[in-house]
XYZ file of C-alpha atoms in Angstrom:
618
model
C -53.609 80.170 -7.740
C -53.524 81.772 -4.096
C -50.539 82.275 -2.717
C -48.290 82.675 -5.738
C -46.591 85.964 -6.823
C -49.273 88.182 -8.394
C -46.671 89.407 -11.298
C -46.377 85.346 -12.479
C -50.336 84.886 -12.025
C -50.975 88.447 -14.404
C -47.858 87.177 -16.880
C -49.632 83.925 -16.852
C -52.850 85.338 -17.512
C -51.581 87.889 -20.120
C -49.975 84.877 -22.216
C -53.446 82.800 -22.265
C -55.083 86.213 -23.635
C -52.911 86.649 -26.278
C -53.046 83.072 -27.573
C -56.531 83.269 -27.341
C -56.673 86.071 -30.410
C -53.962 84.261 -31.888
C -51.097 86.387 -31.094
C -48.165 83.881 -30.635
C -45.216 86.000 -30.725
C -46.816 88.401 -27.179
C -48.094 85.231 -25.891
C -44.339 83.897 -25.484
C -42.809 87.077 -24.757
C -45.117 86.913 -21.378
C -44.088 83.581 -20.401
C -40.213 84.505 -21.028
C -40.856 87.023 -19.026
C -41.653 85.060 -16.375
C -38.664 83.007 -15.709
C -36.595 86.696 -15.795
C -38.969 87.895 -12.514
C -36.723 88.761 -9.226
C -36.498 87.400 -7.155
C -36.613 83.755 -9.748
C -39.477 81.434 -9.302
C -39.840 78.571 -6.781
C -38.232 75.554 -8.784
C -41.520 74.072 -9.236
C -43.554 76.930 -11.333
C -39.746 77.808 -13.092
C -40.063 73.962 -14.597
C -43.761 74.339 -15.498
C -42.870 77.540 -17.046
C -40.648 75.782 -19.182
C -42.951 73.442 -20.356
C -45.289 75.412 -21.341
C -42.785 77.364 -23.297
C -41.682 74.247 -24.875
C -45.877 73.324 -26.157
C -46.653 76.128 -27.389
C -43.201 76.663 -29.402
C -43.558 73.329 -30.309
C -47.321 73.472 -31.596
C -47.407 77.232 -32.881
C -43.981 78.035 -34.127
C -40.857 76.210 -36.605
C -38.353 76.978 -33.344
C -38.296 73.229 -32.857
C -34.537 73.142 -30.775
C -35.976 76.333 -28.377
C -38.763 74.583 -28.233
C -36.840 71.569 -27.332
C -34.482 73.041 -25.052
C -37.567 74.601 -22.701
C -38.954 70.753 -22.696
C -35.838 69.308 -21.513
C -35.016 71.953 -18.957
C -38.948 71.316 -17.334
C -37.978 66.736 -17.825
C -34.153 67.545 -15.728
C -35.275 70.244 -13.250
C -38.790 68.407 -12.249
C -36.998 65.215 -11.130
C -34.443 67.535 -9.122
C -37.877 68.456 -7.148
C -38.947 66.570 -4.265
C -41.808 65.942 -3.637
C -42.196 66.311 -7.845
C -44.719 67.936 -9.822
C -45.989 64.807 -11.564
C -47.645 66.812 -14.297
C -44.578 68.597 -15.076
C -42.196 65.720 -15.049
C -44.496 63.332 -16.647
C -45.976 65.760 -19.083
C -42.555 67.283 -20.114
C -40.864 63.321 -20.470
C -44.061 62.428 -22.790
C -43.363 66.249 -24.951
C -39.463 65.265 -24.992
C -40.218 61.709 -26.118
C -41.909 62.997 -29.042
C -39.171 65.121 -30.300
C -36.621 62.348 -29.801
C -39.386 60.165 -31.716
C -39.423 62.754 -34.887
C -35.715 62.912 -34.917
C -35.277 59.054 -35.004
C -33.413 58.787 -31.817
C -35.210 55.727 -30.653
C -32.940 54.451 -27.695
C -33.171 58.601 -25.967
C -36.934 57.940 -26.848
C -36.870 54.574 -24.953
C -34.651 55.752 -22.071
C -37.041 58.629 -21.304
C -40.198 56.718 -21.288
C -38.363 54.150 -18.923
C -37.359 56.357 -16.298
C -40.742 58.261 -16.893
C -42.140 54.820 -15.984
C -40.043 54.150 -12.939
C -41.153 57.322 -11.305
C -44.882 57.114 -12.083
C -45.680 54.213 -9.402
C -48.019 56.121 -7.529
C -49.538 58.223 -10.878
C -51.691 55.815 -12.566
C -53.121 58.073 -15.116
C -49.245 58.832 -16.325
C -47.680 55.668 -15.436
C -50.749 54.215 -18.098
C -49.884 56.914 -20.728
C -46.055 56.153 -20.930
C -46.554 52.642 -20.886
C -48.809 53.183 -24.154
C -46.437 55.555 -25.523
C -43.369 53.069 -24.626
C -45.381 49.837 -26.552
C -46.039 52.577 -29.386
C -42.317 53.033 -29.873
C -41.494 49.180 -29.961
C -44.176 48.995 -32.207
C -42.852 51.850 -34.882
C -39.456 49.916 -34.534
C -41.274 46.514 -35.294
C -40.064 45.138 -32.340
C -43.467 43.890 -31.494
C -42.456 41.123 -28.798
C -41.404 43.981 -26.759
C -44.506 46.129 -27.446
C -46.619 42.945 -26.630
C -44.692 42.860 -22.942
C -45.348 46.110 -22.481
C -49.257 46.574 -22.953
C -49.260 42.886 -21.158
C -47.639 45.371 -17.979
C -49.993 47.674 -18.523
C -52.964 45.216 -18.243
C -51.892 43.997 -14.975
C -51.231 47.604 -13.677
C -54.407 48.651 -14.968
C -56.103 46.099 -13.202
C -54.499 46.716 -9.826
C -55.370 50.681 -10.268
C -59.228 49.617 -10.586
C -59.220 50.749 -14.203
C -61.249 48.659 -16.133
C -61.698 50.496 -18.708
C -57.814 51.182 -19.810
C -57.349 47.530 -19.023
C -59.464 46.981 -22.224
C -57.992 49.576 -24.465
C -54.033 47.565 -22.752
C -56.222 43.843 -24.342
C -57.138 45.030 -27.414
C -53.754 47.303 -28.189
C -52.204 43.824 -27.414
C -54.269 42.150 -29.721
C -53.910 44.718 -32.596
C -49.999 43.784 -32.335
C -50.418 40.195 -32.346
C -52.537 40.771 -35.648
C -49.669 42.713 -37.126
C -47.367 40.103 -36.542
C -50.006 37.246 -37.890
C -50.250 35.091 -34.536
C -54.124 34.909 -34.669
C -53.814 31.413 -32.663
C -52.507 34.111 -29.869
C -55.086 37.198 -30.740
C -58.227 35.224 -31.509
C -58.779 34.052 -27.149
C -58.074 37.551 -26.275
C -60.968 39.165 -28.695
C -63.162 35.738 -27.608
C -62.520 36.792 -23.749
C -63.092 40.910 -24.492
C -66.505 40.605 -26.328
C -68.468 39.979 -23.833
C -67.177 42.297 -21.335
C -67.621 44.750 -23.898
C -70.899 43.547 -24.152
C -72.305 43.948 -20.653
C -69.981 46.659 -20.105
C -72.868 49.283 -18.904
C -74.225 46.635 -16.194
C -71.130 46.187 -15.207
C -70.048 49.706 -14.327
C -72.795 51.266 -12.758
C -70.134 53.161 -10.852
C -69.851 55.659 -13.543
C -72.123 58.655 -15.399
C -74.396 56.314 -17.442
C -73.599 58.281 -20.138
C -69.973 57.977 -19.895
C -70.384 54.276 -19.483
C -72.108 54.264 -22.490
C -69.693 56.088 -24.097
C -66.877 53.779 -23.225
C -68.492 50.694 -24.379
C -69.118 52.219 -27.692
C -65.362 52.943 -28.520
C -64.067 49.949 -26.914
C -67.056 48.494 -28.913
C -65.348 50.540 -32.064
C -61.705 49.557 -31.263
C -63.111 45.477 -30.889
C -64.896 45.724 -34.649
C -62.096 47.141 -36.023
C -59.576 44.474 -34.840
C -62.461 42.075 -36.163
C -62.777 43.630 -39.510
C -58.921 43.632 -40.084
C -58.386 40.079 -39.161
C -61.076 38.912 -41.880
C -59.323 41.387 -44.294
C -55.941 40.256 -43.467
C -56.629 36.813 -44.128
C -58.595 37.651 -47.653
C -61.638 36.850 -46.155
C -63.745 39.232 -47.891
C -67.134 37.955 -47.339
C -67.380 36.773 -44.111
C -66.792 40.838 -42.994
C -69.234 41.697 -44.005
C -71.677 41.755 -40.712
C -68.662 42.906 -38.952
C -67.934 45.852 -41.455
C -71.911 47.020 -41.233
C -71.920 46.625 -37.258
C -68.556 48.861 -37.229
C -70.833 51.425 -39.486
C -73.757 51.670 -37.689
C -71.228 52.440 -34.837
C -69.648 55.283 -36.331
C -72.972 56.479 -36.988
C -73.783 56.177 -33.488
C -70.862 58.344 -32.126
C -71.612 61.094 -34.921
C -75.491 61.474 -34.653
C -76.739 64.720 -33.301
C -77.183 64.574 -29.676
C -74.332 62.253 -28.540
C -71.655 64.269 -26.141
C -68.573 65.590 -27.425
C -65.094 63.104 -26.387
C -64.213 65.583 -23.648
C -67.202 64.346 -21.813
C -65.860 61.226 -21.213
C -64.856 61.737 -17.688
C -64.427 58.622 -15.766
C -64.116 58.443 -11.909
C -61.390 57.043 -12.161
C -57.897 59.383 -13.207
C -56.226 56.337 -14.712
C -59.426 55.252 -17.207
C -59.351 58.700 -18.938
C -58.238 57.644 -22.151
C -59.391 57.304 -25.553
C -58.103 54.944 -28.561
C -59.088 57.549 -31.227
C -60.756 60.716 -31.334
C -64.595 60.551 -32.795
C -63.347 62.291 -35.928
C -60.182 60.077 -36.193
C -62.611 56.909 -35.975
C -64.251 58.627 -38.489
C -61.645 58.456 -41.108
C -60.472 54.791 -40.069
C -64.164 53.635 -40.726
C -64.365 54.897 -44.387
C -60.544 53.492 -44.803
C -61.468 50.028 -43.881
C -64.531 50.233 -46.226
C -62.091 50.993 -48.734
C -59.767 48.409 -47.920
C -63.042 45.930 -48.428
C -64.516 47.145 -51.456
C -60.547 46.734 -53.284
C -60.781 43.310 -51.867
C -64.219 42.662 -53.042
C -64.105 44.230 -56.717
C -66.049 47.132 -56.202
C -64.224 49.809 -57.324
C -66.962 52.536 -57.746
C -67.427 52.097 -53.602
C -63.824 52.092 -52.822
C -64.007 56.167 -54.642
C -66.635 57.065 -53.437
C -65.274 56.032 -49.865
C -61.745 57.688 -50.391
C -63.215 60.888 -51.389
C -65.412 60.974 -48.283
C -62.529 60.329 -46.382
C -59.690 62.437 -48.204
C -62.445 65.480 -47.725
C -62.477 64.525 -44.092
C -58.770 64.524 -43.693
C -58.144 68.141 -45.304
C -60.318 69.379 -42.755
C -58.915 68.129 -39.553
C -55.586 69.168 -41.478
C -56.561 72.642 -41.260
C -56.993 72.809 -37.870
C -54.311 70.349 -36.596
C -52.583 68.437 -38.362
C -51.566 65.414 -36.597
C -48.661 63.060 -37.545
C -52.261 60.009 -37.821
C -53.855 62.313 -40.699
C -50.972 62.057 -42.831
C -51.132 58.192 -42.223
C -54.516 57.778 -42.946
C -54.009 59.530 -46.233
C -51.446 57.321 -47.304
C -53.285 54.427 -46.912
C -56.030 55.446 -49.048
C -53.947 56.669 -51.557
C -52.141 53.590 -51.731
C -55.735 51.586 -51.969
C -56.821 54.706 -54.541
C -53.790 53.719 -57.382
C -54.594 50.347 -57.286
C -58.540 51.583 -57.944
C -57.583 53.690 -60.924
C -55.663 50.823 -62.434
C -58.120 48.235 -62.418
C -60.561 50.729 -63.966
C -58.429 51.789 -66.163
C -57.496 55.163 -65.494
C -53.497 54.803 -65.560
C -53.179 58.711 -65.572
C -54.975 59.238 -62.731
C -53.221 56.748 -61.045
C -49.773 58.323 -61.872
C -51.023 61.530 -60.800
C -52.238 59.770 -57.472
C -48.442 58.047 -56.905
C -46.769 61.893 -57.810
C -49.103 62.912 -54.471
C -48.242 59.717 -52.613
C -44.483 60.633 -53.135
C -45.242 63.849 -52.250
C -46.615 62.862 -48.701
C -43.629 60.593 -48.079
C -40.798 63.217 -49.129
C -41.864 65.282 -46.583
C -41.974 62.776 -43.370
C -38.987 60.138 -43.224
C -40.278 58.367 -40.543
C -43.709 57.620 -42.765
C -41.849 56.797 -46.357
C -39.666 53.733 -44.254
C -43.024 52.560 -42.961
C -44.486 52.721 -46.563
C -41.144 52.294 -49.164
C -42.046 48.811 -49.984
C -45.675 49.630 -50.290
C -44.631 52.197 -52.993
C -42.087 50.450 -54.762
C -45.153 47.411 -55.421
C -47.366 50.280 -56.622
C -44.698 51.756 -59.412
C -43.767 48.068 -60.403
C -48.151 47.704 -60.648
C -48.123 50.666 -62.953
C -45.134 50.081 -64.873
C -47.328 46.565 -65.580
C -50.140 48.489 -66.554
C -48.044 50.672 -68.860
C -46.280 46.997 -70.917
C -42.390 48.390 -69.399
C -41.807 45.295 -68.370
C -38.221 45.535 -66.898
C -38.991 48.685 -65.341
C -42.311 46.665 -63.508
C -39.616 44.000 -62.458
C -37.334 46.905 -61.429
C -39.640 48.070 -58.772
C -40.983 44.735 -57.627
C -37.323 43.633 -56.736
C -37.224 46.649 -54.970
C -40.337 45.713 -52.992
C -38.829 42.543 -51.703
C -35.426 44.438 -51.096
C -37.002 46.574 -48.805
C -40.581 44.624 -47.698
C -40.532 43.345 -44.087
C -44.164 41.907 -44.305
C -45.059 38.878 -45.416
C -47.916 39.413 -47.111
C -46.505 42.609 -48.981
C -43.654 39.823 -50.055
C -46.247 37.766 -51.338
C -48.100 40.036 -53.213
C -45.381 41.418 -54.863
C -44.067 37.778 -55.945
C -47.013 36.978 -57.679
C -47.278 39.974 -59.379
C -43.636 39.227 -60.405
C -44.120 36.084 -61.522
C -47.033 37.968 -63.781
C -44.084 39.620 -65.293
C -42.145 36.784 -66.404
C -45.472 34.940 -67.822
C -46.157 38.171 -70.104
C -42.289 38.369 -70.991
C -41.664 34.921 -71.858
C -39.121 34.118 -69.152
C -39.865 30.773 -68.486
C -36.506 30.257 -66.471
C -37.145 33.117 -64.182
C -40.837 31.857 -63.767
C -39.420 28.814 -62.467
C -37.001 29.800 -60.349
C -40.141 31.711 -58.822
C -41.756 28.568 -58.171
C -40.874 27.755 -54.444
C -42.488 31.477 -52.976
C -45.435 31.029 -55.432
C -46.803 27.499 -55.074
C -50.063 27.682 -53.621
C -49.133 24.854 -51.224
C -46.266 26.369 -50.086
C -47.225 30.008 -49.848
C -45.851 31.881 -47.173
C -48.990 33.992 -46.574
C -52.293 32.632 -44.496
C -54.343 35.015 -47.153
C -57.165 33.074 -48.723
C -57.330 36.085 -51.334
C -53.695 35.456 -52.162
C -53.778 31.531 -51.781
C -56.786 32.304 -54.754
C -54.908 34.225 -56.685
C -51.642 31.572 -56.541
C -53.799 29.493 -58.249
C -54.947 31.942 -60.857
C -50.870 32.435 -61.821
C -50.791 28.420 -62.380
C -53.204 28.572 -64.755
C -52.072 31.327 -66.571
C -48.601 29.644 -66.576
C -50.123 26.551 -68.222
C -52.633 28.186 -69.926
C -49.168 30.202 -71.844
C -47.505 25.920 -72.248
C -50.965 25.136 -73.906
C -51.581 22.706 -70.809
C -55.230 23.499 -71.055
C -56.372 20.593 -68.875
C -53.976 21.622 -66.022
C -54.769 25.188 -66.153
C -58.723 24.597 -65.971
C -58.295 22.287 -63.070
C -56.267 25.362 -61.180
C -58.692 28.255 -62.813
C -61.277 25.697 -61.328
C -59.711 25.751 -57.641
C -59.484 29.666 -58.044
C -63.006 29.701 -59.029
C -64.179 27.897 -55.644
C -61.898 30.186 -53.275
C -62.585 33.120 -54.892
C -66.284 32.144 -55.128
C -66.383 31.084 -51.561
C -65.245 35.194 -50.144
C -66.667 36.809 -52.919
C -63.348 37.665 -54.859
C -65.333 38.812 -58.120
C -62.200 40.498 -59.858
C -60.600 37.492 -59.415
C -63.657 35.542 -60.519
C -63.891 37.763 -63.903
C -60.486 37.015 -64.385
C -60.857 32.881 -64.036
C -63.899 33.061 -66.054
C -62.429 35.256 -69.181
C -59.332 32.923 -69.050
C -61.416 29.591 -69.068
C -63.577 30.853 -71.930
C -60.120 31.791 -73.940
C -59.168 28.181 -72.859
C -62.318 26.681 -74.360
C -62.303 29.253 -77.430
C -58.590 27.270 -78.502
C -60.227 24.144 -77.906
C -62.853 24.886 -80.373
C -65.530 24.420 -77.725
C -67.434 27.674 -78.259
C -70.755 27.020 -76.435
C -68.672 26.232 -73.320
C -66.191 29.486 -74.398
C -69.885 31.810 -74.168
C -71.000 30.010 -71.223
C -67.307 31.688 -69.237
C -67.179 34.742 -71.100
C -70.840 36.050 -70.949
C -70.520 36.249 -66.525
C -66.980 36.904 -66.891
C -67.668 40.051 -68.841
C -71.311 40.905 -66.541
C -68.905 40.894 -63.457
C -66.357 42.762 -64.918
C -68.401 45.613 -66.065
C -69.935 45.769 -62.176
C -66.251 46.182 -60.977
C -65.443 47.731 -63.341
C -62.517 46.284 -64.514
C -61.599 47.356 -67.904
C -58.771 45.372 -68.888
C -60.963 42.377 -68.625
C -63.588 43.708 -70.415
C -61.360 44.592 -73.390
C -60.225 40.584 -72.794
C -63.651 39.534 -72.856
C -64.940 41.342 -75.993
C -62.357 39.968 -78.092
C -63.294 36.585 -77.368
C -67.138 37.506 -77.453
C -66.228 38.724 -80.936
C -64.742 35.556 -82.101
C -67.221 33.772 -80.534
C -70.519 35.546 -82.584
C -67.900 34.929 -86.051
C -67.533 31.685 -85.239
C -71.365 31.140 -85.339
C -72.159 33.616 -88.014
C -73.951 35.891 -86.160
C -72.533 39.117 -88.394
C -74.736 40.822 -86.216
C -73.379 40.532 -82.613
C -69.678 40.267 -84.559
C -70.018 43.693 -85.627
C -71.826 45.034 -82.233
C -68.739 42.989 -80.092
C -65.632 44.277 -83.092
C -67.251 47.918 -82.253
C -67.118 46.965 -78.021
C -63.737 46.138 -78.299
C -62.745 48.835 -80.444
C -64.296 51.695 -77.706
C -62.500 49.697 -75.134
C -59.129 49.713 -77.064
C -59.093 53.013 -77.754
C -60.490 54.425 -74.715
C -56.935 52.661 -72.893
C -55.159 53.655 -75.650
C -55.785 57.309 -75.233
C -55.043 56.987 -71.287
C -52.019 55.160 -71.694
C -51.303 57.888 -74.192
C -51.923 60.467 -71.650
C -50.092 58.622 -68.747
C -46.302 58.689 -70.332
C -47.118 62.564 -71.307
C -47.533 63.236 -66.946
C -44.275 64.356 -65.560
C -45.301 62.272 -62.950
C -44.605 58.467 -65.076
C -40.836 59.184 -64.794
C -41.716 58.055 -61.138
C -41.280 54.288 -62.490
C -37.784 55.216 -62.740
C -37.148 55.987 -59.360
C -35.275 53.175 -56.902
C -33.513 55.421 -54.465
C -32.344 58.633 -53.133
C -34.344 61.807 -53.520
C -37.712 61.202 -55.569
C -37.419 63.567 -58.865
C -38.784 67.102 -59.050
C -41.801 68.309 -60.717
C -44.820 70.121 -60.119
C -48.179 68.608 -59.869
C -49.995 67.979 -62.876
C -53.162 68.984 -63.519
C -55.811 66.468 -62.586
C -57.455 64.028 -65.149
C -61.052 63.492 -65.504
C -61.929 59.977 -65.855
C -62.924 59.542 -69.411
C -64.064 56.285 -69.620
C -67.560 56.591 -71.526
C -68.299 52.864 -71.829
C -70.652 50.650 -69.204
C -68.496 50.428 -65.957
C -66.736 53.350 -65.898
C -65.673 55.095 -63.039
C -68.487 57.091 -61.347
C -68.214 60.721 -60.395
C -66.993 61.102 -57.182
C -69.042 61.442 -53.944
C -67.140 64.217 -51.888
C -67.843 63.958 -48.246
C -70.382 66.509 -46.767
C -68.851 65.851 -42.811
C -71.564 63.426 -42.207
C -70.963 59.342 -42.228
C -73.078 58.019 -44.071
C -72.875 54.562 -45.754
């Protein structure tokens, strides 16, 4: 800092001090002072003065239009500058971006990040970081065509800067969007083409730190797997993940092991390659999430818990130090995986309790309950199912489609609609479903969906006593959900064949469906099926006179029934079941309920939960 006025180096120095013990209010009093010295500041320090007025008001106090008003004072008097401060002005248009981002104003967003772009030529590091931030905000707006032509900019510019690295995290951004918007024919050559230069990636820099090469090729490695596990997932491949899911593990593990250098370390020689997709302990929490998301998929509901704790633990941590607007994300998602846990398993209280947090979370960020009303609306119209209210189920699920943008989400809710009309005799309405619930003609590429559109046929025919048809779908169900190891749809084909063969009188064929059917359902565990399958176990041991295995199977499905009829009991008591009520406007008011133990104490109940000691292990 030679040459500059001693008063604005000692204010300066004063304000870091006092932030460093945590006193806020001092720390801005010093840096107020500084714009009131005489004679004024050069332009150039008055702007950066601003700025940093505007961060820390911003990050350490609720003054958000000060805050504001510092940021855009530092974005309008930095471009007045010449030659710029490209800090300053690039640094203040990313801050002011932000705050136009929170408030909604998109286009102000956009028109910043444009000019911030225009000027940042000959700044590679910057020009990089708007470009991201710029394909971000198409993204949040779902305008991914434009998001795709931005990071497809960026990877050219990248490549002319030298930056191999960013050009990578430009490809696989790219890719993540193309994935979003289901155009694998367009994202599968890109993640063929970046493999293997994440592969060799260490030989092929030699220019940097070995260790920071290394470093690179594990997160790019990270940010690759991820993409790879999501795909699989997104198209209901469940098993065929799996050696993707446990290479993405052992990577986490990698990054978190004793020994391997903090993020900040990863300095690269070159300005513009000094980014990072997500922090180690952000990677962290998207690791255990997509574990979740596979063990829903997969049936295994004990490891999708145990994996939602770990993370949930995580995410209260970070919170208390920062909490960034990607925490509250992450938590969403596993809450929204978490419900759908607690309802197979039969634990409809805690469920409610978990949607009463869910709305909770989205009350308080508007921005994050648009990106996640349609989710929400299919989870109330899943309980309300769970719960036999019917109308109120088919309520929520119209809702879904009212306000669902995603295909798959459309789907999913459709089936589970046309669920609805099977249990409530509406035979008309199931028809009229038809056309968006044909396996054929399903809109969705899922194989896990396509299975389960074959599962509603039979059930549909199974309910018209068209046994034959409804064995040849169960039948087709059985292979796909077989083939990606579906197993709660599996349980579910098998307990409905051997009720199928139970009317037919067959009862040796009925034992030979119901015996697996109930063995896979109490490894889910899955409850409702259970309950299924022990009443047809129990006619099955009457129909051949063993009294014996009668009674044991009358008493199975007796602890079952009553074990969901205390729940359900317990469910409408919650304040938190008036949620299924809820279509619009402000959610209702009540205070959290106090949490419910699950008290299932039959063979496949829920497990205690595993709460996450900060270290990934799997």
């Amino acid at each position: 800092m030679s040459g500059l006025d001693p008063t604005y180096v000692s204010l300066l120095g004063l304000s870091e001090a006092f932030l460093q013990v945590g006193d806020v209010k001092r720390s801005l009093q010093c840096l107020q002072s500084v714009l009131a010295l005489s004679p004024p500041l050069t332009p150039t320090l008055e702007a950066r003065t601003h700025l940093q007025l505007g961060v820390l008001l911003k990050q350490r106090t609720k003054n958000r239009d000060l805050a504001k008003h510092h940021v855009e004072q530092a974005w309008y008097q930095s471009q007045k500058i010449s030659p710029f401060d490209g800090d300053v002005l690039f640094e203040s248009g990313v801050v002011l971006a932000q705050f136009f981002e929170e408030e909604g104003q998109f286009n102000h967003v956009k028109q910043v990040l444009r000019k911030g772009i225009e000027l940042s030529q000959n700044h590679s590091y910057w020009h990089c970081r708007l470009l991201f931030q710029l394909a971000g905000i198409h993204a949040v707006e779902k305008d991914y065509v434009s998001a795709v032509t931005v990071l497809g900019a960026g990877v050219d510019f990248a490549f002319m800067a030298g930056a191999n690295y960013t050009r990578l995290l430009f490809m696989l951004s790219k890719t993540m969007l193309l994935l979003l918007e289901r155009k694998y024919a367009e994202a599968n050559p890109i993640l063929h083409t970046t493999g293997p230069m994440i592969e060799n990636w260490v030989q092929q820099n030699t220019h940097q730190k070995e260790m920071v090469a290394k470093q690179q090729k594990e997160y790019l490695q990270m940010f690759f797997l991820v993409l790879q596990v999501c795909y699989y997932l997104m198209v209901g491949q469940v098993k065929s993940v799996k050696t993707v899911l446990k290479q993405l593990q052992q990577s986490i593990q990698t990054i978190t092991a004793q020994g391997w250098p903090p993020d900040e370390e990863m300095v690269s020689t070159n300005p513009a390659d000094n980014f990072q997709w997500l922090s180690k302990d952000h990677l962290c929490i998207l690791v255990y999430l997509v574990t979740v998301m596979h063990s829903m998929q997969a049936g295994y509901m004990d490891k999708a818990q145990k994996y939602t704790d770990k993370a949930i633990a995580q995410i209260d941590k970070l919170k208390t130090v920062e909490n960034k607007p990607i925490l509250s994300s992450f938590h969403v998602l596993l809450l929204e995986h978490i419900i759908q846990c607690r309802l197979v398993t039969g634990n409809k209280g805690g469920a409610v309790q978990e949607l009463g947090h869910l709305c909770r979370l989205l009350e308080g960020n508007h921005m994050l309950l648009q990106r996640h009303r349609a989710q929400l609306h299919t989870l109330l119209g899943l309980y309300a199912m769970s719960m036999n209210q019917m109308d109120w189920a088919e309520t929520q699920l119209n809702a879904a489609l009212r306000t669902s943008q995603e295909r798959e989400l459309w789907t999913f809710a459709n089936l589970n609609l046309a669920i609805v009309y099977l249990r409530s005799r509406r035979d008309a309405d199931f028809v009229a479903l038809l056309d968006r619930i044909s396996p054929e003609r399903l809109p969705s590429q899922s194989h896990s969906l396509q299975a389960a559109a074959f599962y509603i046929q039979g059930l549909q025919a199974f309910f018209a006593a068209k046994y034959n048809d409804s064995k040849r779908y169960l039948r087709e169900t059985l292979k796909m959900a077989n083939a990606e190891d579906l197993n709660r749809l599996t349980s579910c084909s098998l307990v409905l064949l051997g009720h199928i063969f139970l009317s037919l009188g067959n009862s040796r064929e009925s034992m030979n469906m119901v015996t697996p059917a109930m063995q896979l359902a109490s490894k889910i565990p899955d409850v409702n099926v259970q309950l299924w399958a022990s009443a047809i176990l129990k006619d099955l041991y009457r129909m051949s006179g063993d009294h014996m295995r009668e009674q044991e199977g009358l008493q199975m499905h007796t602890s079952y029934s009553q074990v969901l009829l205390e729940d359900h009991f317990r469910a409408t008591q919650l304040p938190e079941h008036n949620l299924i009520q809820w279509t619009d406007g402000p959610f209702p008011q009540f205070p959290p309920s106090a949490p419910i133990a699950n008290t299932t104490p039959l063979q496949g109940g829920v497990a205690n939960p595993v709460v996450g000691d900060g270290n990934t292990q799997f």
